Amino acid sequence: MNIAILGSTGSIGKSTLEVIRQNIDSFSINLVSANTNHELLLDQCEEFSPKYSFLHDESSRRLFEENANKRGIKTSLIHSMDDLEKAIGSAETDIVVAGMVGISGLIPVTSAVKSGKKILLANKESYIVAGEYLNKLSKENGASIFPIDSEHSAIHQCLNSTKNTSDVSRIILTGSGGPFLDKPIIDFASITPQQAINHPVWNMGKKISVDSSTMMNKGLEVIEARWLFDISDIEVLIHPEGIIHSLVEYKDNSLLAQLSVPDMKIPIAYGLGFPGRINSGSKKLNLNDLGSLNFMEPDLDKFPCLGLAIELLEEGGTSFSVLNAANEICVQAFLDERIGYQDIYEIILKVLDRIEIKTVQSLDQVFESDRDSRTETLSIINQL
Ligand code: MG
């Protein structure tokens, strides 16, 4: 199997290469791409000899080429988005790992879907902002999508033997509850960026750590799950240990769950190996050591962002891209100490109120509402 890894120098990309090292006889790399990290990209080219590489940043491209010559690296460097899309869609690529961050990932993800690839999707923005559109494309072109998000991979695994989604009564999406699960609501106004990026279970980037603390991440995951599995009955359950990654309830009231240590290599190995199983290189889960697992309902007064995202399931259309963009701007403003912790929710609510929501007919509409939402959010923040 020949793999294209988009965002190969990020955390998902690096974990993917770790899984591939464990299974080096079954996989080869066709393409690696990154934003600016030309040094690590060169190391990856040296180790895995992909046919193509790509860097979004032009000056990084120059440095890559200079050093590739010196080191005798034969990988050819792609210079345009068009050529990148061609390499993704080419018959040489069997699997596309979408590990890049942000809404710009939607374009390469769309070309992978259009060319009917097997896609390991860590770029959750794609399915949040354009899920309905991508589902249609995916059905037309026979693409298959394996989410690289612990919860959605768990749901995929629990649904695996299901022929008919009408046998499913609901999805139960678990979440650790983040660092402020036990913090009294009265103390929320004084939460600092440093406190918010300190996640108890997962070690992640700053943006997603803040999203976990507000539970907006769980809300976005509800939207992602709705489109990935075409099931709208989704509940969120707090499970602080982060061992059960999600559950599926069937109409006979049977519940299936997937358990493992929290490690992204497991969803990656599941996607790469499907329909078989391959070595992930992760630690084994020892239930005996754990002793007990805990569950509780989420407190929507403390975490209104979660309730807001769930409410938007009814609204649909471009509301998801407005939500996603407003949240991104607000989280950055909070990290920059321009707004308070609870302003994140208040500002997003205002933006959703001010921007007209439409049905999604094209990607252009998604990008347009994303831009409008960013502009509106910034103007609200600047007026504070
Ligand atoms: Mg997750």
Coordinates of C-alpha atoms and ligand atoms in Angstrom, one line a residue:
M1 CA 0.0 0.0 0.0
N2 CA 1.3 3.4 -1.0
I3 CA 0.5 6.3 1.3
A4 CA 0.4 10.1 0.9
I5 CA 0.8 11.8 4.3
L6 CA -0.4 15.4 4.4
G7 CA 1.0 17.2 7.4
S8 CA 3.7 14.6 7.9
T9 CA 5.7 16.8 10.3
G10 CA 2.8 17.3 12.7
S11 CA 1.8 15.1 15.5
I12 CA -0.6 12.9 13.4
G13 CA 2.0 12.6 10.6
K14 CA 4.8 11.6 13.0
S15 CA 2.5 9.0 14.7
T16 CA 1.6 7.6 11.3
L17 CA 5.2 7.2 10.4
E18 CA 5.8 5.4 13.7
V19 CA 3.0 2.9 12.9
I20 CA 4.5 2.5 9.4
R21 CA 7.9 1.7 10.9
Q22 CA 6.2 -1.2 12.8
N23 CA 4.8 -2.5 9.5
I24 CA 7.5 -1.5 7.0
D25 CA 6.9 -4.5 4.7
S26 CA 3.3 -3.7 4.1
F27 CA 3.5 0.1 3.4
S28 CA 5.5 2.5 1.4
I29 CA 5.3 6.3 1.3
N30 CA 4.4 8.1 -1.9
L31 CA 4.1 11.7 -0.7
V32 CA 4.9 13.8 2.4
S33 CA 3.9 17.4 2.9
A34 CA 4.3 20.1 5.5
N35 CA 3.9 23.8 6.0
T36 CA 7.4 25.0 6.8
N37 CA 9.3 22.3 8.6
H38 CA 11.8 21.5 5.8
E39 CA 14.4 19.9 8.1
L40 CA 12.1 17.2 9.4
L41 CA 10.6 16.7 6.0
L42 CA 14.1 16.1 4.6
D43 CA 14.8 13.5 7.4
Q44 CA 11.5 11.8 6.5
C45 CA 12.5 11.7 2.8
E46 CA 15.8 10.3 3.6
E47 CA 14.3 7.5 5.7
F48 CA 11.2 6.6 3.6
S49 CA 12.3 7.7 0.1
P50 CA 8.8 9.0 -1.0
K51 CA 8.4 9.9 -4.7
Y52 CA 7.1 13.4 -3.9
S53 CA 7.2 16.0 -1.2
F54 CA 5.5 19.4 -0.8
L55 CA 6.0 22.5 1.4
H56 CA 3.4 25.2 1.5
D57 CA 5.9 27.9 2.4
E58 CA 8.1 29.0 -0.6
S59 CA 11.2 30.0 1.3
S60 CA 11.1 26.6 3.1
R61 CA 10.9 25.0 -0.4
R62 CA 14.2 26.7 -1.4
L63 CA 16.0 25.5 1.7
F64 CA 14.6 22.0 1.2
E65 CA 15.9 21.8 -2.4
E66 CA 19.4 23.1 -1.5
N67 CA 19.8 20.6 1.3
A68 CA 18.2 17.7 -0.6
N69 CA 20.9 18.1 -3.3
K70 CA 23.7 18.1 -0.7
R71 CA 22.3 15.0 1.0
G72 CA 21.6 13.2 -2.3
I73 CA 17.9 12.9 -1.6
K74 CA 16.0 11.9 -4.7
T75 CA 12.4 12.8 -3.7
S76 CA 11.0 15.4 -6.1
L77 CA 9.5 18.6 -4.7
I78 CA 6.1 19.6 -5.9
H79 CA 5.7 23.4 -6.4
S80 CA 2.0 24.1 -6.8
M81 CA -1.3 23.1 -5.1
D82 CA -2.5 21.8 -8.5
D83 CA 0.4 19.3 -8.7
L84 CA -0.2 18.4 -5.1
E85 CA -3.8 17.6 -5.8
K86 CA -2.7 15.5 -8.9
A87 CA -0.3 13.5 -6.8
I88 CA -3.0 12.9 -4.1
G89 CA -5.5 11.7 -6.8
S90 CA -3.0 9.7 -8.8
A91 CA -3.3 5.9 -9.2
E92 CA 0.0 5.5 -7.3
T93 CA -1.6 6.7 -4.1
D94 CA -3.7 4.1 -2.3
I95 CA -4.2 5.8 1.1
V96 CA -4.3 9.5 2.0
V97 CA -3.6 10.5 5.6
A98 CA -5.1 14.0 6.1
G99 CA -3.1 15.2 9.2
M100 CA -3.0 18.9 8.4
V101 CA -4.8 21.4 10.6
G102 CA -7.5 23.9 9.7
I103 CA -10.1 24.6 7.0
S104 CA -7.5 24.9 4.3
G105 CA -7.2 21.1 4.6
L106 CA -10.6 20.9 3.0
I107 CA -9.2 21.3 -0.6
P108 CA -6.8 18.3 -0.5
V109 CA -9.3 16.2 1.4
T110 CA -11.9 17.0 -1.3
S111 CA -9.5 15.9 -4.0
A112 CA -8.8 12.6 -2.1
V113 CA -12.6 12.0 -1.8
K114 CA -13.2 12.8 -5.5
S115 CA -10.6 10.3 -6.5
G116 CA -12.2 7.6 -4.4
K117 CA -9.3 7.1 -2.0
K118 CA -9.1 5.4 1.4
I119 CA -8.7 8.4 3.6
L120 CA -7.4 8.5 7.2
L121 CA -9.0 11.8 8.3
A122 CA -7.5 13.7 11.2
N123 CA -8.5 17.1 9.7
K124 CA -11.8 17.3 11.6
E125 CA -12.5 20.7 10.2
S126 CA -13.4 19.2 6.8
Y127 CA -16.3 17.1 8.2
I128 CA -17.4 19.8 10.6
V129 CA -17.8 22.5 7.9
A130 CA -18.6 20.4 4.8
G131 CA -19.8 17.0 6.1
E132 CA -23.0 16.8 4.1
Y133 CA -21.2 17.9 0.9
L134 CA -18.3 15.4 1.4
N135 CA -20.7 12.6 2.1
K136 CA -22.4 13.1 -1.2
L137 CA -19.0 13.2 -3.0
S138 CA -17.8 10.2 -1.1
K139 CA -20.8 8.1 -2.1
E140 CA -20.5 9.1 -5.8
N141 CA -16.8 8.3 -5.9
G142 CA -16.5 5.3 -3.6
A143 CA -14.1 6.9 -1.1
S144 CA -13.8 5.3 2.4
I145 CA -13.1 7.4 5.4
F146 CA -11.4 6.3 8.6
P147 CA -11.5 9.0 11.3
I148 CA -8.2 9.6 13.2
D149 CA -9.9 10.9 16.3
S150 CA -10.1 8.5 19.2
E151 CA -13.9 8.9 19.6
H152 CA -14.8 8.5 16.0
S153 CA -12.4 5.6 15.4
A154 CA -14.1 3.9 18.4
I155 CA -17.5 4.5 16.8
H156 CA -16.2 3.2 13.4
Q157 CA -14.9 0.1 15.2
C158 CA -18.2 -0.5 17.1
L159 CA -20.2 0.0 13.9
N160 CA -17.9 -2.2 11.8
S161 CA -20.2 -5.3 11.8
T162 CA -23.4 -3.3 11.2
K163 CA -25.0 -3.6 7.8
N164 CA -27.8 -1.2 8.5
T165 CA -27.6 2.0 10.5
S166 CA -31.3 1.7 11.3
D167 CA -30.2 -1.0 13.8
V168 CA -28.4 1.7 15.7
S169 CA -30.4 3.6 18.3
R170 CA -27.7 6.2 19.3
I171 CA -24.1 7.0 19.5
I172 CA -22.5 7.8 22.9
L173 CA -19.5 10.0 22.5
T174 CA -17.3 10.1 25.5
G175 CA -15.1 13.0 26.7
S176 CA -12.7 13.4 29.5
G177 CA -14.3 16.6 30.6
G178 CA -11.0 18.5 30.3
P179 CA -9.1 20.3 33.1
F180 CA -12.1 22.2 34.5
L181 CA -14.5 19.3 35.1
D182 CA -14.4 19.8 38.9
K183 CA -13.8 23.6 38.9
P184 CA -16.8 25.6 40.3
I185 CA -18.5 27.8 37.7
I186 CA -17.9 30.8 39.9
D187 CA -14.2 30.5 39.2
F188 CA -14.5 30.3 35.4
A189 CA -14.2 34.0 34.8
S190 CA -10.6 34.0 36.1
I191 CA -9.3 31.1 34.0
T192 CA -6.0 31.8 32.4
P193 CA -4.6 30.5 29.0
Q194 CA -1.9 28.5 31.0
Q195 CA -4.6 26.7 33.0
A196 CA -6.7 26.0 29.9
I197 CA -3.9 24.3 27.9
N198 CA -3.1 21.9 30.7
H199 CA -5.1 18.8 29.6
P200 CA -5.3 15.9 32.0
V201 CA -5.4 13.0 29.5
W202 CA -4.1 14.0 26.1
N203 CA -1.0 16.0 25.2
M204 CA -2.1 18.2 22.3
G205 CA -1.6 21.6 20.6
K206 CA -2.8 24.8 22.3
K207 CA -5.9 25.4 20.2
I208 CA -7.4 21.9 20.7
S209 CA -6.4 22.0 24.4
V210 CA -8.5 25.2 24.9
D211 CA -11.3 23.6 22.9
S212 CA -11.2 20.5 25.2
S213 CA -11.4 22.8 28.3
T214 CA -14.5 24.6 27.0
M215 CA -15.8 21.3 25.6
M216 CA -16.2 23.0 22.3
N217 CA -14.0 20.2 21.0
K218 CA -16.7 17.7 22.1
G219 CA -19.3 19.8 20.4
L220 CA -17.4 19.9 17.2
E221 CA -16.9 16.1 17.5
V222 CA -20.7 15.7 17.8
I223 CA -21.1 17.5 14.5
E224 CA -18.2 15.5 12.9
A225 CA -19.8 12.2 14.1
R226 CA -23.2 13.3 12.7
W227 CA -21.8 13.5 9.2
L228 CA -19.2 10.7 9.4
F229 CA -21.8 8.1 10.4
D230 CA -25.0 9.7 9.1
I231 CA -26.6 9.2 12.5
S232 CA -28.1 12.2 14.3
D233 CA -29.0 10.7 17.7
I234 CA -25.7 11.5 19.6
E235 CA -25.2 11.9 23.3
V236 CA -22.1 13.0 25.2
L237 CA -21.0 11.2 28.3
I238 CA -18.2 12.4 30.6
H239 CA -15.6 9.7 31.3
P240 CA -12.6 11.3 33.0
E241 CA -10.2 8.3 32.6
G242 CA -10.3 8.5 28.7
I243 CA -10.2 4.7 28.4
I244 CA -13.6 4.0 26.7
H245 CA -13.3 6.1 23.5
S246 CA -17.0 6.0 22.6
L247 CA -20.0 3.6 22.4
V248 CA -22.7 2.6 20.0
E249 CA -26.1 1.5 21.3
Y250 CA -28.2 -0.8 19.1
K251 CA -32.0 -1.1 19.1
D252 CA -31.9 -4.3 21.1
N253 CA -30.2 -2.1 23.9
S254 CA -26.9 -3.8 23.4
L255 CA -24.0 -1.4 23.9
L256 CA -20.6 -1.8 22.1
A257 CA -17.6 0.1 23.3
Q258 CA -14.0 0.4 22.2
L259 CA -11.3 0.6 25.0
S260 CA -7.6 1.3 24.8
V261 CA -4.9 3.5 26.3
P262 CA -5.2 7.0 24.9
D263 CA -2.8 6.8 22.0
M264 CA -3.4 8.1 18.4
K265 CA -1.4 5.3 17.0
I266 CA -4.3 3.0 17.6
P267 CA -6.9 4.8 15.4
I268 CA -4.1 5.2 12.8
A269 CA -3.2 1.5 12.8
Y270 CA -6.9 0.6 12.6
G271 CA -7.4 2.8 9.5
L272 CA -4.2 1.6 7.8
G273 CA -4.9 -2.0 8.5
F274 CA -8.6 -2.1 7.8
P275 CA -10.2 -4.6 7.2
G276 CA -7.4 -6.4 9.1
R277 CA -5.5 -5.4 12.2
I278 CA -1.8 -4.4 12.3
N279 CA 0.7 -3.7 15.1
S280 CA 0.2 -0.1 16.4
G281 CA 3.2 0.0 18.7
S282 CA 1.1 1.3 21.5
K283 CA 1.0 0.2 25.1
K284 CA -1.5 -2.5 26.2
L285 CA -4.4 -1.5 28.4
N286 CA -4.3 -3.1 31.8
L287 CA -7.9 -3.1 33.3
N288 CA -6.7 -4.7 36.5
D289 CA -4.4 -1.7 37.2
L290 CA -7.2 0.7 36.5
G291 CA -9.7 -0.9 38.9
S292 CA -12.7 1.3 38.1
L293 CA -14.0 3.7 35.4
N294 CA -16.3 6.7 36.0
F295 CA -19.1 8.3 34.0
M296 CA -21.3 11.4 34.4
E297 CA -23.5 13.8 32.5
P298 CA -21.9 16.9 31.1
D299 CA -22.8 20.2 32.9
L300 CA -24.0 22.5 30.1
D301 CA -24.1 25.5 32.4
K302 CA -20.4 25.2 32.9
F303 CA -19.8 24.2 29.3
P304 CA -22.3 26.1 27.1
C305 CA -20.1 25.7 24.0
L306 CA -21.1 22.0 24.0
G307 CA -24.8 22.7 24.2
L308 CA -24.5 25.3 21.4
A309 CA -22.8 22.9 19.0
I310 CA -25.5 20.2 19.7
E311 CA -28.2 22.8 19.1
L312 CA -26.7 23.7 15.7
L313 CA -27.3 20.1 14.5
E314 CA -30.9 21.2 13.9
E315 CA -29.8 24.4 12.0
G316 CA -27.2 22.7 9.8
G317 CA -25.9 24.3 6.6
T318 CA -23.2 27.0 6.9
S319 CA -23.8 27.3 10.7
F320 CA -21.0 24.8 11.3
S321 CA -18.4 26.8 9.4
V322 CA -19.5 30.0 11.1
L323 CA -19.2 28.2 14.5
N324 CA -15.8 26.7 13.7
A325 CA -14.3 30.0 12.4
A326 CA -15.7 32.2 15.2
N327 CA -14.3 29.6 17.8
E328 CA -10.9 29.6 16.2
I329 CA -10.6 33.4 16.3
C330 CA -12.0 33.6 19.9
V331 CA -9.6 30.9 21.1
Q332 CA -6.6 32.7 19.6
A333 CA -7.8 36.0 21.2
F334 CA -8.1 34.2 24.6
L335 CA -4.6 32.8 24.2
D336 CA -3.4 36.3 23.4
E337 CA -5.2 37.5 26.5
R338 CA -7.4 39.9 24.5
I339 CA -10.6 38.3 25.8
G340 CA -11.7 36.4 28.9
Y341 CA -12.4 32.7 29.1
Q342 CA -16.2 33.0 29.2
D343 CA -16.2 35.6 26.3
I344 CA -15.4 32.8 24.0
Y345 CA -19.0 31.5 24.2
E346 CA -20.6 34.9 24.4
I347 CA -18.8 36.2 21.2
I348 CA -19.5 33.0 19.2
L349 CA -23.2 33.4 20.1
K350 CA -23.3 37.0 18.8
V351 CA -21.6 36.0 15.6
L352 CA -24.1 33.2 14.9
D353 CA -26.8 35.7 15.5
R354 CA -25.4 38.2 13.0
I355 CA -24.5 35.9 10.1
E356 CA -27.1 34.5 7.7
I357 CA -27.0 30.7 7.6
K358 CA -27.4 29.1 4.2
T359 CA -27.5 25.5 2.9
V360 CA -24.2 24.2 1.5
Q361 CA -24.2 23.8 -2.2
S362 CA -20.5 24.3 -2.9
L363 CA -17.2 24.6 -1.2
D364 CA -17.1 28.3 -2.1
Q365 CA -20.0 28.9 0.2
V366 CA -18.2 27.1 3.0
F367 CA -15.1 29.3 2.5
E368 CA -17.3 32.4 2.2
S369 CA -19.1 31.9 5.5
D370 CA -15.8 31.0 7.1
R371 CA -14.4 34.4 6.0
D372 CA -17.5 36.3 7.0
S373 CA -17.5 34.7 10.4
R374 CA -13.8 35.5 11.0
T375 CA -14.3 39.2 10.0
E376 CA -17.4 39.5 12.2
T377 CA -15.7 37.8 15.2
L378 CA -12.6 40.1 14.9
S379 CA -14.8 43.2 14.6
I380 CA -16.6 42.2 17.8
I381 CA -13.3 41.6 19.6
N382 CA -11.9 44.9 18.4
Q383 CA -14.9 46.8 19.8
L384 CA -14.4 45.3 23.3
Ligands
MG1 MG -11.1 13.4 20.1

